[in-house]
Short mmCIF file of C-alpha atoms in Angstrom, two decimals:
data_model
loop_
_atom_site.label_atom_id
_atom_site.label_comp_id
_atom_site.label_asym_id
_atom_site.label_seq_id
_atom_site.Cartn_x
_atom_site.Cartn_y
_atom_site.Cartn_z
CA UNK A 1 34.30 -9.75 -44.47
CA UNK A 2 32.13 -7.21 -42.72
CA UNK A 3 29.23 -7.92 -40.40
CA UNK A 4 26.72 -6.79 -43.02
CA UNK A 5 28.19 -8.81 -45.89
CA UNK A 6 26.86 -12.00 -44.34
CA UNK A 7 23.32 -10.62 -44.66
CA UNK A 8 23.68 -9.04 -48.10
CA UNK A 9 25.18 -11.46 -50.62
CA UNK A 10 25.79 -8.76 -53.22
CA UNK A 11 28.23 -7.08 -50.86
CA UNK A 12 30.33 -10.27 -50.94
CA UNK A 13 31.07 -9.63 -54.62
CA UNK A 14 34.73 -8.83 -55.22
CA UNK A 15 35.27 -5.39 -56.71
CA UNK A 16 36.53 -5.41 -60.26
CA UNK A 17 39.88 -3.81 -61.00
CA UNK A 18 38.01 -1.10 -62.89
CA UNK A 19 36.21 0.07 -59.72
CA UNK A 20 39.13 0.15 -57.31
CA UNK A 21 40.69 3.53 -58.27
CA UNK A 22 37.29 5.22 -58.00
CA UNK A 23 36.62 3.65 -54.62
CA UNK A 24 39.94 4.96 -53.29
CA UNK A 25 39.21 8.47 -54.54
CA UNK A 26 35.71 8.28 -53.06
CA UNK A 27 37.16 7.35 -49.66
CA UNK A 28 39.59 10.27 -49.92
CA UNK A 29 36.69 12.66 -50.60
CA UNK A 30 37.70 13.34 -54.23
CA UNK A 31 34.18 12.81 -55.56
CA UNK A 32 34.81 14.49 -58.93
CA UNK A 33 37.85 12.28 -59.56
CA UNK A 34 35.96 9.20 -58.39
CA UNK A 35 33.10 9.96 -60.78
CA UNK A 36 35.59 10.18 -63.66
CA UNK A 37 37.06 6.80 -62.71
CA UNK A 38 33.62 5.22 -62.36
CA UNK A 39 32.74 6.61 -65.80
CA UNK A 40 35.77 4.77 -67.21
CA UNK A 41 34.80 1.58 -65.36
CA UNK A 42 31.28 1.81 -66.78
CA UNK A 43 32.58 2.32 -70.33
CA UNK A 44 34.62 -0.87 -69.91
CA UNK A 45 31.88 -2.80 -68.09
CA UNK A 46 28.47 -1.19 -68.75
CA UNK A 47 26.68 -3.72 -66.51
CA UNK A 48 28.93 -3.00 -63.50
CA UNK A 49 26.28 -2.23 -60.88
CA UNK A 50 28.83 -1.59 -58.14
CA UNK A 51 30.50 1.18 -60.17
CA UNK A 52 27.10 2.63 -61.04
CA UNK A 53 26.00 2.66 -57.41
CA UNK A 54 29.28 4.16 -56.23
CA UNK A 55 29.08 6.86 -58.89
CA UNK A 56 25.58 7.65 -57.66
CA UNK A 57 26.89 7.93 -54.09
CA UNK A 58 29.54 10.42 -55.25
CA UNK A 59 26.98 12.48 -57.13
CA UNK A 60 24.81 12.55 -54.00
CA UNK A 61 27.77 13.80 -51.96
CA UNK A 62 28.12 16.63 -54.49
CA UNK A 63 24.41 17.50 -54.12
CA UNK A 64 23.66 16.26 -57.67
CA UNK A 65 20.41 14.62 -56.60
CA UNK A 66 19.10 14.15 -60.15
CA UNK A 67 22.35 12.52 -61.27
CA UNK A 68 22.43 10.33 -58.19
CA UNK A 69 18.85 9.15 -58.72
CA UNK A 70 19.62 8.35 -62.36
CA UNK A 71 22.50 6.10 -61.25
CA UNK A 72 20.71 4.46 -58.36
#
């Protein structure tokens, strides 16, 4: 548990198995690969807000501001 998770309850939510591969790729800097994995996660769980937010972060890192804003 991180320091911030005690203040933000949504960050306490356990990541679904569908998000984990994308999160790993995101941490490795493979933003294109992470976006593909988050797309799969969102097809499987369309209401997965963590995958949507993470996909938006990746798009922002790739300077796709319009795509990032659409996800966030």
